Amino acid sequence: MLSVLVVLPLVAAAVLAAAPALPDRAARRGWVAVSGVEVALVAALWLGYEDPGPRRLAHEEQVPWIPGVGSSYHVGVDGLSLPLLALTCVVFAACAVHALREERRPRVQAALMLFLQATCLGVFAAQDLVLFFVFFDLSIVGMDFLIAGWGHGDAARSALKFFLYTFLGSLALLLGFIGLYAASEPRTFDMVALAQDPPLQDEPLVGGLVLAALLVGLAVKTPTFPFHTWLPPAHTDAPAVGSAVLAGVLLKMGTYGFVRIAMPMLPAAWRDWAWVVVAVGVVSVLHGALVALAQTDLKRMVAYTSVNHMGYVVLAVGAAGVVAGSDAEAREVAVTGAVVQMVSHGLITGALFLLAGTLHDRAGTYDLDAYGGLGTVAPRFAVLLSVGAFASLGLPGFSGFIAEFQVFAGSVATVPWTAVALLGILVTAALFLRALQRLLVGEVRGRSAGFRDLRPSEVWSVAPLLLLALVLGIVPRPLLDVVEPAAGAVVGLVGR
């Protein structure tokens, strides 16, 4: 079933691409139908999931692919990957519904989005480094075409910047993968084998260099300071569905790589360099929040909050590597919080970017000063934007609170001075409240005059994402039951 989940969008994309005579309406509805099937498939995977135990996988499938270099088609899930597979299916389904009124080449866009969905699912299902790299690189190509083909403003330049940055990052990642392969005995790209018997345990210099290559590649994709400069223009000029997928799913490939590859396969090097990772996480939290506070463009503001929120994840996984003087329970809480934060950020920020796209579609600008009183003329937009903003700033009752509470509880218990990063939450709260005030309250003015409220398809694309964030904030146990055993396994691997 896992392979069907990955391959089905690819097959649907090929069918759409090969059917130029297909009416636009059929293409849009076909995309929604396939996305619905994907949600059903991942729900079935989740319902049938049982914790496979440390260093084991559920729904595992493996067949030879390139046996000469120890590479195979190897897929499987555990508590780290299953939540991200589910997140991917939900975010792409929301985008399919949101794009039901797309007028610009809807058939081609649907095919491209389905292709992109298959690559994202492939990254989170892959258990072979070559397979992971193939899907990782193809996702860059898909997003580049999406920004350039359906974006606005200086879309071509933003797409090129996105491609160059992330492609160079992927080359660094490839260098790290080759380093792992060359040091393994017997030589293999199998991720399960490399985690069970990590190479370079007794070679700190070479292990540090391989880890540096992996960290650069994953940090660009996350993105963390100072590798984040491609993110604001990519978001600003991307279409709404592109921004939602970029923030909701693609950014998670970097943070997922930390817990899936870097930590378990290079545990000694991770412990040696954990303080650097912690410092980068703290700087990303504070830098992202402060720069977001200075923005007058809604989409750039939300983009910089992604640097802030992904900084929490980096902070937590760095703290999990500070083994000396800390207890394993606190480090497990930090890693659990990091994974929950990936899911939470994907849901909430995906919704915020879809709403920002609606704002631009209606009035042609993201400038906060161009609006006022939207709460009067567009109450549905105002309610959903307010809920999204409060969820993003970590209000109790939403998934963001559960994630950030665990990240800070685990990180501060391990590295007390990381408490300084709590200032990021305060700044984030201030910037979202200020944005809501400028957009929604006061006299109706500027571009708000004549602003048309959300259509049903726009409500049905955003509301389920926020509802899930609310449900996970109130009843997090189903998610935590899946994540916690896997987080404990990662902490155990790092502490070897």
Coordinates of C-alpha atoms in Angstrom, one line a residue:
M1 CA 0.0 0.0 0.0
L2 CA 2.9 2.4 0.7
S3 CA 4.2 2.2 -2.9
V4 CA 0.6 2.8 -4.1
L5 CA 0.5 5.9 -2.0
V6 CA 3.7 7.2 -3.6
V7 CA 3.1 6.1 -7.2
L8 CA -0.6 6.9 -7.6
P9 CA -0.1 10.7 -7.9
L10 CA 2.7 10.1 -10.4
V11 CA 0.4 7.9 -12.6
A12 CA -2.3 10.5 -12.3
A13 CA 0.1 13.3 -13.3
A14 CA 1.2 11.3 -16.4
V15 CA -2.4 10.7 -17.4
L16 CA -3.2 14.4 -17.1
A17 CA 0.0 15.5 -18.9
A18 CA -0.8 13.1 -21.8
A19 CA -4.4 14.2 -22.2
P20 CA -4.3 17.8 -23.7
A21 CA -7.9 17.5 -24.8
L22 CA -9.2 16.9 -21.3
P23 CA -11.5 19.8 -20.2
D24 CA -10.2 22.1 -17.5
R25 CA -13.1 21.2 -15.2
A26 CA -12.4 17.5 -15.5
A27 CA -8.7 18.1 -14.8
R28 CA -9.4 20.1 -11.6
R29 CA -11.9 17.5 -10.3
G30 CA -9.6 14.7 -11.2
W31 CA -6.9 16.3 -9.1
V32 CA -9.3 16.6 -6.2
A33 CA -10.4 13.0 -6.6
V34 CA -6.8 11.6 -6.6
S35 CA -6.0 13.8 -3.6
G36 CA -9.0 12.4 -1.7
V37 CA -7.9 8.9 -2.5
E38 CA -4.4 9.7 -1.2
V39 CA -5.9 11.0 2.1
A40 CA -7.9 7.8 2.4
L41 CA -4.8 5.6 1.7
V42 CA -2.7 7.4 4.3
A43 CA -5.6 7.2 6.8
A44 CA -5.6 3.4 6.2
L45 CA -1.9 3.3 6.7
W46 CA -2.2 5.1 10.0
L47 CA -5.1 2.9 11.2
G48 CA -3.1 -0.2 10.4
Y49 CA 0.1 1.1 11.9
E50 CA 1.7 -0.6 14.9
D51 CA 5.0 0.5 16.4
P52 CA 7.5 -1.8 14.7
G53 CA 10.0 -1.4 17.6
P54 CA 13.5 0.2 17.6
R55 CA 15.4 0.2 14.3
R56 CA 12.5 -1.5 12.5
L57 CA 9.9 -0.3 10.0
A58 CA 6.2 -0.9 9.2
H59 CA 4.8 -1.4 5.7
E60 CA 8.3 -2.1 4.6
E61 CA 9.0 -3.0 0.9
Q62 CA 12.4 -3.6 -0.7
V63 CA 13.5 -4.8 -4.1
P64 CA 16.9 -4.6 -5.7
W65 CA 17.5 -1.4 -7.8
I66 CA 21.3 -0.8 -8.2
P67 CA 22.8 -3.8 -6.5
G68 CA 26.4 -2.8 -7.6
V69 CA 26.4 0.1 -5.1
G70 CA 24.2 -1.5 -2.5
S71 CA 21.1 0.6 -3.4
S72 CA 17.6 -0.7 -3.5
Y73 CA 14.0 0.4 -3.8
H74 CA 13.5 0.4 -0.1
V75 CA 10.5 2.1 1.5
G76 CA 8.9 1.9 4.9
V77 CA 7.4 4.0 7.7
D78 CA 7.9 4.6 11.4
G79 CA 6.8 7.3 13.9
L80 CA 9.0 9.9 12.2
S81 CA 7.8 9.4 8.6
L82 CA 4.1 8.5 9.0
P83 CA 3.0 11.9 10.4
L84 CA 4.8 13.6 7.6
L85 CA 3.2 11.3 4.9
A86 CA -0.2 12.2 6.4
L87 CA 0.7 15.9 6.5
T88 CA 1.7 15.8 2.8
C89 CA -1.5 14.2 1.7
V90 CA -3.7 16.6 3.7
V91 CA -1.8 19.8 2.5
F92 CA -1.9 18.7 -1.2
A93 CA -5.6 17.8 -0.8
A94 CA -6.3 21.3 0.6
C95 CA -4.4 22.8 -2.4
A96 CA -6.4 20.7 -4.9
V97 CA -9.7 22.1 -3.4
H98 CA -8.3 25.7 -3.3
A99 CA -7.4 25.5 -7.0
L100 CA -10.9 24.4 -8.1
R101 CA -11.3 27.9 -9.7
E102 CA -7.8 28.1 -11.2
E103 CA -8.0 29.5 -14.7
R104 CA -4.4 29.4 -15.8
R105 CA -3.6 26.1 -17.4
P106 CA -5.4 24.0 -14.7
R107 CA -4.6 20.7 -16.3
V108 CA -0.9 21.3 -16.4
Q109 CA -0.9 22.7 -12.9
A110 CA -2.8 19.7 -11.6
A111 CA -0.3 17.3 -13.3
L112 CA 2.7 19.3 -11.9
M113 CA 1.2 19.3 -8.4
L114 CA 0.5 15.6 -8.5
F115 CA 4.1 15.0 -9.6
L116 CA 5.3 17.2 -6.7
Q117 CA 3.2 15.3 -4.3
A118 CA 4.7 12.0 -5.4
T119 CA 8.2 13.3 -4.9
C120 CA 7.4 14.6 -1.4
L121 CA 5.8 11.3 -0.4
G122 CA 8.9 9.5 -1.8
V123 CA 11.2 11.5 0.3
F124 CA 9.4 10.6 3.5
A125 CA 8.9 6.9 2.6
A126 CA 12.5 6.3 1.2
Q127 CA 14.8 4.1 3.3
D128 CA 17.7 4.3 0.8
L129 CA 19.9 7.3 0.4
V130 CA 19.9 7.2 -3.4
L131 CA 16.1 6.9 -3.5
F132 CA 15.8 9.7 -1.0
F133 CA 18.1 11.9 -3.1
V134 CA 16.3 11.3 -6.3
F135 CA 12.9 12.3 -4.8
F136 CA 14.6 15.2 -3.0
D137 CA 16.0 16.6 -6.2
L138 CA 12.8 16.0 -8.2
S139 CA 10.9 18.0 -5.7
I140 CA 13.2 21.0 -6.4
V141 CA 12.4 20.7 -10.1
G142 CA 8.7 20.5 -9.5
M143 CA 8.6 23.6 -7.2
D144 CA 10.8 25.6 -9.6
F145 CA 8.4 25.0 -12.5
L146 CA 5.4 25.8 -10.2
I147 CA 6.8 29.2 -9.1
A148 CA 8.0 30.2 -12.6
G149 CA 4.8 29.0 -14.4
W150 CA 2.1 30.2 -12.0
G151 CA 3.8 32.8 -9.9
H152 CA 3.5 36.6 -10.1
G153 CA 5.8 39.6 -9.6
D154 CA 9.4 38.6 -10.5
A155 CA 8.5 34.9 -10.5
A156 CA 11.2 33.8 -12.9
R157 CA 14.0 35.4 -10.8
S158 CA 12.5 34.0 -7.6
A159 CA 12.2 30.5 -9.1
L160 CA 15.8 30.7 -10.3
K161 CA 17.1 31.8 -6.9
F162 CA 15.1 29.0 -5.3
F163 CA 16.5 26.4 -7.7
L164 CA 20.1 27.5 -7.4
Y165 CA 20.1 27.6 -3.6
T166 CA 18.3 24.4 -3.1
F167 CA 20.1 22.5 -5.9
L168 CA 23.5 23.6 -4.5
G169 CA 22.3 22.4 -1.1
S170 CA 21.3 19.0 -2.6
L171 CA 24.8 18.7 -4.1
A172 CA 26.3 19.1 -0.6
L173 CA 23.8 16.5 0.6
L174 CA 24.9 14.1 -2.2
L175 CA 28.5 14.6 -1.1
G176 CA 27.6 13.6 2.4
F177 CA 25.7 10.6 1.2
I178 CA 28.8 9.4 -0.8
G179 CA 30.9 10.0 2.3
L180 CA 28.6 7.7 4.3
Y181 CA 28.6 5.1 1.5
A182 CA 32.4 5.2 1.2
A183 CA 32.9 4.7 5.0
S184 CA 30.3 1.9 5.4
E185 CA 31.4 -1.7 5.6
P186 CA 29.9 -3.5 3.7
R187 CA 29.3 -0.5 1.3
T188 CA 25.7 0.4 1.2
F189 CA 23.2 3.3 0.8
D190 CA 20.6 1.5 2.8
M191 CA 19.4 3.9 5.6
V192 CA 18.4 1.2 8.0
A193 CA 21.7 -0.6 7.7
L194 CA 23.6 2.7 8.1
A195 CA 21.6 3.6 11.2
Q196 CA 22.2 0.2 12.8
D197 CA 25.9 0.2 12.1
P198 CA 27.0 3.9 11.7
P199 CA 30.2 4.5 9.9
L200 CA 32.9 6.9 11.0
Q201 CA 32.3 6.4 14.7
D202 CA 36.0 6.4 15.5
E203 CA 37.0 9.1 12.9
P204 CA 36.0 12.5 14.3
L205 CA 37.6 14.6 11.6
V206 CA 36.1 12.7 8.6
G207 CA 32.8 12.2 10.4
G208 CA 32.7 16.0 11.1
L209 CA 33.3 16.8 7.5
V210 CA 30.6 14.4 6.3
L211 CA 28.2 15.8 8.9
A212 CA 29.0 19.3 7.7
A213 CA 28.0 18.4 4.1
L214 CA 24.7 16.9 5.3
L215 CA 24.0 19.9 7.6
V216 CA 24.6 22.4 4.8
G217 CA 22.3 20.5 2.4
L218 CA 19.6 20.1 5.0
A219 CA 19.9 23.6 6.4
V220 CA 19.3 25.2 3.0
K221 CA 16.2 23.2 2.6
T222 CA 14.9 23.8 6.1
P223 CA 15.9 26.8 5.9
T224 CA 18.0 28.0 8.8
F225 CA 20.0 31.2 9.2
P226 CA 22.1 32.1 7.2
F227 CA 20.9 29.8 4.4
H228 CA 17.3 31.2 4.3
T229 CA 17.6 34.1 1.9
W230 CA 15.9 32.2 -1.0
L231 CA 12.8 31.8 1.0
P232 CA 11.1 35.2 1.1
P233 CA 11.2 35.9 -2.6
A234 CA 10.1 32.3 -3.4
H235 CA 7.1 32.7 -1.2
T236 CA 6.3 36.2 -2.2
D237 CA 6.2 35.4 -6.0
A238 CA 4.8 31.8 -5.8
P239 CA 1.1 31.1 -6.3
A240 CA -0.9 30.3 -3.2
V241 CA -0.8 26.6 -3.6
G242 CA 2.9 26.8 -4.3
S243 CA 3.6 28.7 -1.0
A244 CA 1.3 26.3 0.9
V245 CA 3.2 23.3 -0.3
L246 CA 6.6 24.9 0.0
A247 CA 6.0 25.9 3.7
G248 CA 3.8 23.0 4.6
V249 CA 5.8 20.1 3.1
L250 CA 9.0 20.9 1.4
L251 CA 10.6 22.7 4.3
K252 CA 10.1 19.6 6.4
M253 CA 12.4 17.6 4.1
G254 CA 15.4 19.4 5.8
T255 CA 14.3 18.9 9.4
Y256 CA 13.2 15.3 8.6
G257 CA 16.7 14.7 7.2
F258 CA 18.2 15.7 10.6
V259 CA 16.3 13.1 12.5
R260 CA 16.2 10.4 9.8
I261 CA 19.8 10.7 8.5
A262 CA 22.2 13.0 10.3
M263 CA 21.5 12.0 13.9
P264 CA 21.3 8.2 13.7
M265 CA 24.0 7.7 11.0
L266 CA 26.6 10.0 12.5
P267 CA 25.9 9.9 16.2
A268 CA 29.4 10.7 17.4
A269 CA 29.8 13.6 15.1
W270 CA 26.3 14.9 16.0
R271 CA 27.2 14.8 19.7
D272 CA 30.5 16.7 18.9
W273 CA 28.7 19.4 16.9
A274 CA 25.4 19.6 18.8
W275 CA 26.3 22.9 20.4
V276 CA 26.7 24.5 16.9
V277 CA 23.3 23.1 15.9
V278 CA 21.7 24.5 19.1
A279 CA 23.3 27.9 18.4
V280 CA 22.0 28.0 14.8
G281 CA 18.6 27.0 16.1
V282 CA 18.5 29.9 18.6
V283 CA 19.7 32.4 16.1
S284 CA 17.1 31.2 13.5
V285 CA 14.3 31.6 16.1
L286 CA 15.2 35.1 17.1
H287 CA 16.3 36.3 13.6
G288 CA 13.2 35.0 11.9
A289 CA 10.9 36.5 14.5
L290 CA 12.6 40.0 14.5
V291 CA 12.8 40.2 10.7
A292 CA 9.2 39.1 10.4
L293 CA 8.2 41.9 12.8
A294 CA 9.8 44.5 10.4
Q295 CA 7.8 43.3 7.4
T296 CA 4.9 45.3 5.8
D297 CA 4.1 42.5 3.3
L298 CA 1.9 39.7 4.7
K299 CA 3.4 36.9 2.7
R300 CA 7.0 37.9 3.5
M301 CA 6.0 38.2 7.2
V302 CA 4.6 34.6 7.2
A303 CA 7.7 33.4 5.3
Y304 CA 10.0 34.8 8.0
T305 CA 7.9 33.2 10.7
S306 CA 8.7 29.9 9.0
V307 CA 12.4 30.6 9.6
N308 CA 11.4 31.2 13.3
H309 CA 9.3 28.1 13.6
M310 CA 11.8 25.8 11.8
G311 CA 14.4 27.3 14.2
Y312 CA 12.5 25.6 17.1
V313 CA 13.0 22.2 15.3
V314 CA 16.7 22.8 14.8
L315 CA 17.1 23.9 18.4
A316 CA 15.4 20.7 19.7
V317 CA 17.3 18.3 17.6
G318 CA 20.6 20.1 18.5
A319 CA 19.7 19.8 22.2
A320 CA 19.0 16.1 21.7
G321 CA 22.7 15.7 20.8
V322 CA 24.0 17.3 24.1
V323 CA 24.3 14.0 25.9
A324 CA 26.8 14.9 28.6
G325 CA 25.0 16.2 31.8
S326 CA 21.5 15.7 30.5
D327 CA 18.9 12.9 30.8
A328 CA 17.5 10.9 27.9
E329 CA 13.9 11.7 28.9
A330 CA 14.4 15.4 28.3
R331 CA 16.0 14.8 25.0
E332 CA 13.2 12.5 23.9
V333 CA 10.7 15.3 24.8
A334 CA 12.7 17.7 22.6
V335 CA 12.7 15.3 19.6
T336 CA 9.0 14.6 20.0
G337 CA 8.4 18.3 20.1
A338 CA 10.4 18.8 16.9
V339 CA 8.4 16.2 15.0
V340 CA 5.1 17.6 16.3
Q341 CA 6.3 21.1 15.3
M342 CA 6.9 19.9 11.7
V343 CA 3.3 18.7 11.5
S344 CA 1.8 21.7 13.3
H345 CA 3.7 24.2 11.2
G346 CA 2.7 22.4 8.0
L347 CA -1.0 22.7 8.8
I348 CA -1.0 26.2 10.1
T349 CA 1.4 27.9 7.8
G350 CA -0.2 26.1 4.8
A351 CA -3.5 27.6 5.8
L352 CA -2.0 31.1 6.2
F353 CA -0.4 31.0 2.8
L354 CA -3.7 29.9 1.1
L355 CA -5.4 32.9 2.8
A356 CA -2.6 35.2 1.8
G357 CA -3.0 34.0 -1.8
T358 CA -6.7 34.9 -1.6
L359 CA -5.8 38.4 -0.5
H360 CA -3.6 38.8 -3.5
D361 CA -6.1 37.3 -5.9
R362 CA -8.8 39.8 -4.7
A363 CA -6.7 43.0 -4.4
G364 CA -3.4 42.4 -6.1
T365 CA -1.1 43.1 -3.1
Y366 CA 0.1 41.7 0.1
D367 CA 0.9 45.1 1.6
L368 CA -0.6 45.4 5.1
D369 CA -1.0 49.1 4.8
A370 CA -3.2 48.8 1.7
Y371 CA -6.1 47.3 3.8
G372 CA -8.2 48.1 6.8
G373 CA -11.6 46.9 8.1
L374 CA -11.5 43.5 6.3
G375 CA -13.4 42.1 9.3
T376 CA -16.4 44.1 8.3
V377 CA -16.5 43.2 4.6
A378 CA -15.0 39.7 4.7
P379 CA -16.0 38.0 8.0
R380 CA -15.1 34.4 6.8
F381 CA -11.7 35.6 5.7
A382 CA -11.2 37.5 9.0
V383 CA -12.2 34.5 11.2
L384 CA -10.0 32.0 9.4
L385 CA -7.0 34.4 9.3
S386 CA -7.5 35.2 13.0
V387 CA -7.6 31.5 13.9
G388 CA -4.5 30.8 11.8
A389 CA -2.6 33.7 13.4
F390 CA -3.5 32.6 16.9
A391 CA -2.5 29.0 16.1
S392 CA 0.8 30.1 14.6
L393 CA 1.7 32.2 17.7
G394 CA 1.3 29.1 19.9
L395 CA -1.9 29.8 21.7
P396 CA -2.9 26.9 24.0
G397 CA -5.6 24.7 22.4
F398 CA -3.7 24.5 19.1
S399 CA -1.0 22.1 18.0
G400 CA 1.6 24.8 17.9
F401 CA 1.4 25.1 21.7
I402 CA 1.9 21.4 22.2
A403 CA 4.9 21.4 19.9
E404 CA 6.6 24.5 21.2
F405 CA 6.0 23.5 24.9
Q406 CA 7.7 20.2 24.3
V407 CA 10.5 21.8 22.3
F408 CA 11.3 24.2 25.1
A409 CA 10.7 21.8 27.9
G410 CA 13.1 19.3 26.4
S411 CA 15.7 21.9 25.2
V412 CA 15.8 24.1 28.3
A413 CA 16.1 21.0 30.6
T414 CA 19.1 19.9 28.5
V415 CA 20.7 23.3 27.7
P416 CA 19.3 25.9 30.1
W417 CA 20.6 29.0 28.2
T418 CA 18.3 28.1 25.2
A419 CA 15.5 29.7 27.3
V420 CA 16.6 33.0 25.5
A421 CA 14.8 31.6 22.4
L422 CA 11.5 32.0 24.3
L423 CA 11.7 35.7 23.3
G424 CA 10.8 34.5 19.8
I425 CA 7.4 33.5 20.9
L426 CA 6.8 36.9 22.3
V427 CA 7.9 38.6 19.1
T428 CA 5.8 36.3 17.0
A429 CA 2.7 37.1 19.1
A430 CA 3.3 40.8 18.7
L431 CA 3.7 40.6 14.9
F432 CA 0.6 38.6 14.3
L433 CA -1.5 40.8 16.6
R434 CA -0.3 43.9 14.8
A435 CA -1.0 42.3 11.4
L436 CA -4.5 41.4 12.4
Q437 CA -5.1 44.9 13.7
R438 CA -3.9 46.5 10.4
L439 CA -5.9 44.2 8.2
L440 CA -9.1 43.4 9.9
V441 CA -10.2 46.3 12.3
G442 CA -10.9 49.9 11.9
E443 CA -12.6 51.7 9.0
V444 CA -13.0 50.0 5.7
R445 CA -10.3 51.6 3.5
G446 CA -8.0 51.1 0.5
R447 CA -8.1 47.7 -1.1
S448 CA -10.7 46.5 1.4
A449 CA -13.5 48.4 -0.3
G450 CA -15.4 45.8 -2.5
F451 CA -13.3 42.9 -1.1
R452 CA -15.2 39.7 -1.8
D453 CA -15.3 37.2 1.0
L454 CA -14.1 33.6 0.8
R455 CA -15.8 31.3 -1.7
P456 CA -16.9 27.8 -0.4
S457 CA -13.9 26.1 -2.1
E458 CA -11.5 28.5 -0.3
V459 CA -13.2 27.9 3.0
W460 CA -13.1 24.1 2.5
S461 CA -9.4 24.3 1.6
V462 CA -8.3 26.3 4.7
A463 CA -10.8 25.3 7.4
P464 CA -9.8 21.6 7.5
L465 CA -6.1 22.5 8.0
L466 CA -6.9 24.7 11.0
L467 CA -9.5 22.2 12.4
L468 CA -6.7 19.6 12.4
A469 CA -4.4 22.0 14.2
L470 CA -7.2 22.5 16.8
V471 CA -7.9 18.8 17.2
L472 CA -4.2 18.0 17.7
G473 CA -4.0 20.8 20.2
I474 CA -6.8 19.5 22.2
V475 CA -6.3 15.7 21.7
P476 CA -2.6 15.2 20.8
R477 CA -2.4 11.7 22.1
P478 CA -3.0 9.9 18.8
L479 CA -0.1 11.8 17.2
L480 CA 2.2 11.5 20.3
D481 CA 1.5 7.7 20.5
V482 CA 3.1 7.4 17.0
V483 CA 5.9 9.9 17.4
E484 CA 7.2 9.2 21.0
P485 CA 8.6 5.7 20.4
A486 CA 10.4 6.8 17.3
A487 CA 11.8 9.9 19.1
G488 CA 13.0 7.6 21.9
A489 CA 14.7 5.4 19.3
V490 CA 16.5 8.4 17.7
V491 CA 17.7 9.6 21.1
G492 CA 19.0 6.1 21.9
L493 CA 20.9 6.0 18.5
V494 CA 22.5 9.3 19.2
G495 CA 23.6 8.3 22.7
R496 CA 25.4 5.2 21.5

